[in-house]
C-alpha positions as MATLAB code, in Angstrom:
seq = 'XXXXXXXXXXXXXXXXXXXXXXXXXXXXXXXXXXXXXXXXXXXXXXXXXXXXXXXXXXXXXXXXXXXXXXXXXXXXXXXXXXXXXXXXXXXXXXXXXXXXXXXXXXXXXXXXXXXXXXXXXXXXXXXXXXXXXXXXXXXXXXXXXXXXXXXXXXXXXXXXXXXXXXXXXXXXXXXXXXXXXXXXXXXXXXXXXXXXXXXXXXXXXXXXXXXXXXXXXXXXXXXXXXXXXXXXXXXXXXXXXXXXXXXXXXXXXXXXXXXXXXXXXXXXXXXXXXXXXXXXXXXXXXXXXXXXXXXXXXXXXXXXXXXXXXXXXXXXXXXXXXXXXXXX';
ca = [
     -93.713  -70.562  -43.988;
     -97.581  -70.595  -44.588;
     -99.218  -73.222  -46.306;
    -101.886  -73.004  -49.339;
    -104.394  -73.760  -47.098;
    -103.509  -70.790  -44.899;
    -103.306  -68.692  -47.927;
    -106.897  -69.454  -49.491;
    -107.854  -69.102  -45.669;
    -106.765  -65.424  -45.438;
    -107.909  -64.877  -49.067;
    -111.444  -65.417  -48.051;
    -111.152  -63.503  -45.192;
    -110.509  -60.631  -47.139;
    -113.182  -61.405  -49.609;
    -115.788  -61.462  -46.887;
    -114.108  -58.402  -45.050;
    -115.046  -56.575  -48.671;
    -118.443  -58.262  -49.319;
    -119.593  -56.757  -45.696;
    -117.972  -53.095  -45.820;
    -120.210  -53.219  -49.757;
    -123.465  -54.456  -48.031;
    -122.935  -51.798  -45.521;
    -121.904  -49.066  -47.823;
    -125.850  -49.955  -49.453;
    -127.595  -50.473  -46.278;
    -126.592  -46.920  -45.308;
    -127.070  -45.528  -48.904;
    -130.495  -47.252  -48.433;
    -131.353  -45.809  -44.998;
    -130.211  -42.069  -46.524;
    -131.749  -42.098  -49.688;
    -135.426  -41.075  -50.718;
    -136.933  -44.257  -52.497;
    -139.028  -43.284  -55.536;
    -141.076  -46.063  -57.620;
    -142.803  -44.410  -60.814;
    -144.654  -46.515  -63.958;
    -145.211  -45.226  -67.448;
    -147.932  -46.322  -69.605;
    -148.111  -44.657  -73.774;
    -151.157  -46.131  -75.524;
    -151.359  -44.558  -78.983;
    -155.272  -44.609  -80.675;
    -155.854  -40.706  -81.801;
    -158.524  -40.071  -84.847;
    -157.881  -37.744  -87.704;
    -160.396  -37.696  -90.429;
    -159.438  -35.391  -93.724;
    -161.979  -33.569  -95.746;
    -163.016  -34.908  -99.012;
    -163.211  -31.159 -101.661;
    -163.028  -33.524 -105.003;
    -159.306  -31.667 -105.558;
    -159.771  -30.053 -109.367;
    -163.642  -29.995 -110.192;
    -164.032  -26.614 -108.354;
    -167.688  -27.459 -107.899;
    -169.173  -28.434 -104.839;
    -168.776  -31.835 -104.526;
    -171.713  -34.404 -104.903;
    -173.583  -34.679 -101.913;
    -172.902  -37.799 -100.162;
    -173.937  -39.908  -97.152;
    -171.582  -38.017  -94.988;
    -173.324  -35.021  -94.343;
    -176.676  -35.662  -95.156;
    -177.077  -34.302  -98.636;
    -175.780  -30.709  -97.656;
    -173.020  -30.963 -100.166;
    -170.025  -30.637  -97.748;
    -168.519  -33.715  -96.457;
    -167.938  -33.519  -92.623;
    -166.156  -35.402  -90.310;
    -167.536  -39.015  -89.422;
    -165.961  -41.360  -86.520;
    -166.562  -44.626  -87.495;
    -166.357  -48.146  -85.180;
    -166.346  -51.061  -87.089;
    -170.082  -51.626  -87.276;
    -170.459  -48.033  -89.063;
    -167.744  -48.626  -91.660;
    -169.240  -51.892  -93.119;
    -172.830  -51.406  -92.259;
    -173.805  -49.183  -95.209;
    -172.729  -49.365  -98.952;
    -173.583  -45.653  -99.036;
    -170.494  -45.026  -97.294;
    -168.527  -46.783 -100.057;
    -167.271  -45.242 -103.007;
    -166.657  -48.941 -104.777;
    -162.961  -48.708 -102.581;
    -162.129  -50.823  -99.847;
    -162.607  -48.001  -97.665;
    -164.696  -44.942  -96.346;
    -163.840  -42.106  -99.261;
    -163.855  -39.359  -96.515;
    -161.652  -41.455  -94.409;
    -158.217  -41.727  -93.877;
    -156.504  -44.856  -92.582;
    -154.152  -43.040  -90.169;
    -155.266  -42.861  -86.481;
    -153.208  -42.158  -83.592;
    -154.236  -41.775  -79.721;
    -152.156  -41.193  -76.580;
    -153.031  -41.918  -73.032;
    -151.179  -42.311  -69.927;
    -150.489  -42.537  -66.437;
    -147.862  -41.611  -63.891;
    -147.594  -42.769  -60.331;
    -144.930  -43.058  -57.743;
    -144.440  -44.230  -54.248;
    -142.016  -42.510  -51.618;
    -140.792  -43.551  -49.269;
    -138.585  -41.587  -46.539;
    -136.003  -42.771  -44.939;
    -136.085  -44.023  -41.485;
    -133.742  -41.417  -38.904;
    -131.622  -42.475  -36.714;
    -132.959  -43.066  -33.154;
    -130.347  -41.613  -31.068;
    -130.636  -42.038  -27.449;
    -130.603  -39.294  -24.773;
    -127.626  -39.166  -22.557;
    -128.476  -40.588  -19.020;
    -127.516  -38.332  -16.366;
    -125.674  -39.784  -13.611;
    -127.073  -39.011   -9.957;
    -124.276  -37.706   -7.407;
    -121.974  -39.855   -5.987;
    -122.646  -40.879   -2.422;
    -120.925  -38.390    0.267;
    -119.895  -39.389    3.921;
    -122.193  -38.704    6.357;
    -122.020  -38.627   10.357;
    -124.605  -39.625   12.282;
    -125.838  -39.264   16.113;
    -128.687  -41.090   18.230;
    -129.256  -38.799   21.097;
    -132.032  -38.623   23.994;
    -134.661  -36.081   23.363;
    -134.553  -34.571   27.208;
    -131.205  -34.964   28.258;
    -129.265  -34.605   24.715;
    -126.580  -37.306   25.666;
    -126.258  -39.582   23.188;
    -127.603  -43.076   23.240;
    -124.905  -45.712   23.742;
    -126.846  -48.671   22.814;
    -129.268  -48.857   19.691;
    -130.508  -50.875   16.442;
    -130.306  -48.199   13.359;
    -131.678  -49.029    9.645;
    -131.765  -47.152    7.105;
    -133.436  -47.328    4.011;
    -135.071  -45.998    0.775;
    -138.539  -44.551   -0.136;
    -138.678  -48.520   -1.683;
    -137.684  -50.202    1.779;
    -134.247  -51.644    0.232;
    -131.830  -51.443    3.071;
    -129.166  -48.968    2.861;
    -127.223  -49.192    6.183;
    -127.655  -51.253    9.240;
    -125.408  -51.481   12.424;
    -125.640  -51.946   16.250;
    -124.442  -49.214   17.956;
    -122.393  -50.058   21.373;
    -120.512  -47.723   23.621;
    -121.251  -44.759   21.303;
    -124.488  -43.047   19.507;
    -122.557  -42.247   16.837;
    -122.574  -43.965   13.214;
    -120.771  -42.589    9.637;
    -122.450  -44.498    6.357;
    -122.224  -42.583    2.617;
    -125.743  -41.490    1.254;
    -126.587  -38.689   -1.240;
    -127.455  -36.096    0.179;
    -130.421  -34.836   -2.183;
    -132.075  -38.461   -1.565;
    -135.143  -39.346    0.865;
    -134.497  -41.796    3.330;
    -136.044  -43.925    6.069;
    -134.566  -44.068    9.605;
    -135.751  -46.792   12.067;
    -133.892  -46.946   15.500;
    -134.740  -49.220   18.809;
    -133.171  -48.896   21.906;
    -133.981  -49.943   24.976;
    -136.373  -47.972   27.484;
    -136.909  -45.611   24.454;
    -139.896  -45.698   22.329;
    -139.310  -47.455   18.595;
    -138.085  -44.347   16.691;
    -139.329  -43.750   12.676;
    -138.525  -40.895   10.500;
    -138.311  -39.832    6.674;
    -135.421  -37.494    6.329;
    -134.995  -35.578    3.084;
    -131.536  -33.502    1.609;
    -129.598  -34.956    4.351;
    -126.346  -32.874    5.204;
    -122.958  -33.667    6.869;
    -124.711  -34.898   10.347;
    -128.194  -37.131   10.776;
    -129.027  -36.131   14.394;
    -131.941  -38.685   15.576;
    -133.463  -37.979   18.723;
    -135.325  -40.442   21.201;
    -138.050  -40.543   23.569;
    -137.607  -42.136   26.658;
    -140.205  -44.542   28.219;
    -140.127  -43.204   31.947;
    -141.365  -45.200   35.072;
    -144.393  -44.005   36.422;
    -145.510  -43.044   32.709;
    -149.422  -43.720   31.731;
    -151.409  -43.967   28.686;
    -154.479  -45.305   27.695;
    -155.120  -48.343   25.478;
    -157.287  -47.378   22.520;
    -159.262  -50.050   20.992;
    -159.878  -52.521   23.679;
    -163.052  -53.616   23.799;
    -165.476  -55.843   26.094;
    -168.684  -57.489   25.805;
    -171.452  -55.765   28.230;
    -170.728  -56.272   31.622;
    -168.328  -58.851   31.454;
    -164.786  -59.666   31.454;
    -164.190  -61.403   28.126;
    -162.453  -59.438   25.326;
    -163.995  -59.131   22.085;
    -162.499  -60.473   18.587;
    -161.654  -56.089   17.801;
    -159.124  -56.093   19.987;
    -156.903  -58.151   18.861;
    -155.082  -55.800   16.536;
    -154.734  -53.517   19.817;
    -153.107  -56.895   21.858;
    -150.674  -57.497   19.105;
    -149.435  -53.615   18.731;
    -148.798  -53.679   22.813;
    -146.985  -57.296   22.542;
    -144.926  -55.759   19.901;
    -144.124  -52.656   21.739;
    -143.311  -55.019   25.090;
    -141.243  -57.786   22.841;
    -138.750  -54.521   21.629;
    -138.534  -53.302   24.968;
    -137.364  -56.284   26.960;
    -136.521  -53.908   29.949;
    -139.814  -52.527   30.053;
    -142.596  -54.402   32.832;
    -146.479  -52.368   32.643;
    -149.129  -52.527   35.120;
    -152.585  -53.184   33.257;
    -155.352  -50.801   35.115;
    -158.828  -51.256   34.665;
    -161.494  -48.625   34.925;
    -165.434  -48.330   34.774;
    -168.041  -45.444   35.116;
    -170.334  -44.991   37.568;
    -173.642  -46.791   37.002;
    -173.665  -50.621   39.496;
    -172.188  -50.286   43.081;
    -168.736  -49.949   43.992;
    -168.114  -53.521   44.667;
    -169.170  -54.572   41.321;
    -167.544  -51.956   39.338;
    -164.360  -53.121   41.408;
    -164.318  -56.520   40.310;
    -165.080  -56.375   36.894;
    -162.491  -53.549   36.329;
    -160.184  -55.850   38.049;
    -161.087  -58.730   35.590;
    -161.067  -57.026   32.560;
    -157.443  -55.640   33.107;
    -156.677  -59.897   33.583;
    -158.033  -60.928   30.551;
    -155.839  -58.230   28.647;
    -152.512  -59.966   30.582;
    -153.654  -62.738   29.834;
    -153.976  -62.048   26.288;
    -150.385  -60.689   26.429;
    -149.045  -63.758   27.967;
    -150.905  -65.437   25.143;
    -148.473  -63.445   22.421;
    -145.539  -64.381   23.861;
    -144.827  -61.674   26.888;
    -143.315  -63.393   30.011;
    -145.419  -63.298   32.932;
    -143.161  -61.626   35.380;
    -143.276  -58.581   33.286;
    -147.140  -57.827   33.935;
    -149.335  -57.048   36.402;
    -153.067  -56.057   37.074;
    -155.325  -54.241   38.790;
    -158.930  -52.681   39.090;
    -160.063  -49.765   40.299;
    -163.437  -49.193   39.366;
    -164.747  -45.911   39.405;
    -163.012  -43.997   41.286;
    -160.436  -42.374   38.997;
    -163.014  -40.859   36.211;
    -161.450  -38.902   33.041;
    -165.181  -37.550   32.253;
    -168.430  -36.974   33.593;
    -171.122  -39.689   34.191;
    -174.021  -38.145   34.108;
    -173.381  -38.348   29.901;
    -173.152  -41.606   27.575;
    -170.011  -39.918   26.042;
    -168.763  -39.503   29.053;
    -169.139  -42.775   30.769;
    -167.602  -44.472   27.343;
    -164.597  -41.966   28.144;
    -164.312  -43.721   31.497;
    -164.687  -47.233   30.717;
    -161.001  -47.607   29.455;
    -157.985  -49.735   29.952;
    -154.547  -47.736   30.926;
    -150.722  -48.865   30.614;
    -148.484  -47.885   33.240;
    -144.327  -48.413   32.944;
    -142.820  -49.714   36.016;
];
């Protein structure tokens, strides 16, 4: 059983089902259709003046004010001003005699407006980007090809949004889904290795990364360490140097340096000794200062007696003035 209420309820329904599929059957006719807006305006004001032959004298008629005594009347226009200025153009009637009273004229204009219809913006069909494919994965030594049991990986896009992540124990080896036509980021630490980065591109079924070890015994020299003229004290330049090597220390817990000084030639042995000696303190210090535990670092000077260049040349003593990093 349904109610009137329910009925009249439905009823409208329908009604406003209709109203809408109407107002969309127009919109579209609207959208389809060419819209054309055009205006007529019919004036009518044309002038036709008869000749005047006197019908049945068949003389010439009397020469009149109309054409200026020649004997032939002629077509006059006249504006209001000529037909009652003169009695001359009267013949005793209420009107010109050459005149007629009929007068017709015809002007007009068209315009329109179109207007085209709008098209319909269809949007291009996105195309999807492969689906992500299984990749294997392998962190391996660079000298002895074993692979690394124990290492941080990250990987990550050309944006720096983290992809994969895992610590790697017992085994170098790691499976994570990527597509394969994609460019990627790899960052891997492990310990005694040096802090691994690569950009890989078109990856295929195995991601072999390969690390350097950090030896014992293993030099290199510290660039961008600078000192005030002979003294000890480390200038405000070389602080982006001291944080790089704290860095380098702090992801290498395993790893303990020896910090050599060097000089050139010019001052005597003694001198050159001692302040190679405390120039390579001041840079522990400075380490110790940035967080590095003491027990990892040590220090020593030895002057001039291992030279890299020759000092008979300014380039050559600034070659030998340095500060070396030796793993231990």
């Amino acid at each position: 059983w349904i109610d009137k209420k329910e009925i009249a309820k439905r009823q409208q329904q329908a009604k406003d089902r209709k109203n809408r599929t109407r107002k969309g059957v127009r919109r579209q006719f609207e959208r389809e259709t060419p819209r054309i807006r055009a205006a007529v305006f019919v004036d009518y004001g044309m002038t036709n003046i008869n000749r005047n032959d006197n019908s049945g004298s068949g003389s010439p008629s009397t020469p009149t004010a109309f054409d200026g005594g020649m004997g032939h009347d002629k077509p006059v226009l006249f504006d209001n001003r000529n037909l009652l200025a003169t009695s001359a153009a009267f013949d005793g009637q209420s009107r010109p005699r050459c005149v007629t009273p009929f007068m017709v004229g015809v002007k007009g204009s068209i315009f329109w407006d179109v207007t085209k219809p709008k098209r319909k913006y269809y949007p291009p069909t996105p195309v999807l980007p492969p689906a992500p494919q299984l990749i294997s994965g392998k962190i391996i030594d660079l000298e002895t090809k074993q692979e690394i049991k124990e290492a941080q990986l990250v990987i990550t896009d050309t944006l720096n949004n983290t992809l994969f992540a895992k610590n790697l124990r017992g085994s170098g080896r790691f499976d994570t889904k990527l597509r394969r036509q994609g460019t990627y980021r790899v960052f891997v630490a492990a310990p005694k290795y040096q802090k691994h980065k690569e950009i890989v591109s078109n990856v295929g079924d195995t991601l072999m990364v390969y690390m350097q070890p950090i030896k014992t015994g293993t030099s290199f020299v510290v660039k961008n360490i600078y000192f005030n003229t002979n003294d000890t004290s480390l200038t405000a330049e070389s602080n982006k140097e001291l944080d790089k090597q704290a860095k380098f220390l702090k992801e290498n817990p395993n790893v303990n340096i020896t910090i050599v000084g060097h000089t050139d030639s010019r001052g005597s042995d003694e001198y050159n000794l001692k302040l190679s000696e405390g120039r390579a303190v001041s840079v522990m210090r400075a380490l110790i200062d940035r967080g590095i535990a003491p027990e990892r670092l040590k220090a020593e000077g030895r002057g001039e007696t291992q030279p890299v260049a020759s000092n008979e040349t300014e380039e050559g003593r600034a070659e030998n003035r340095r500060i070396e990093i030796e793993v231990r």
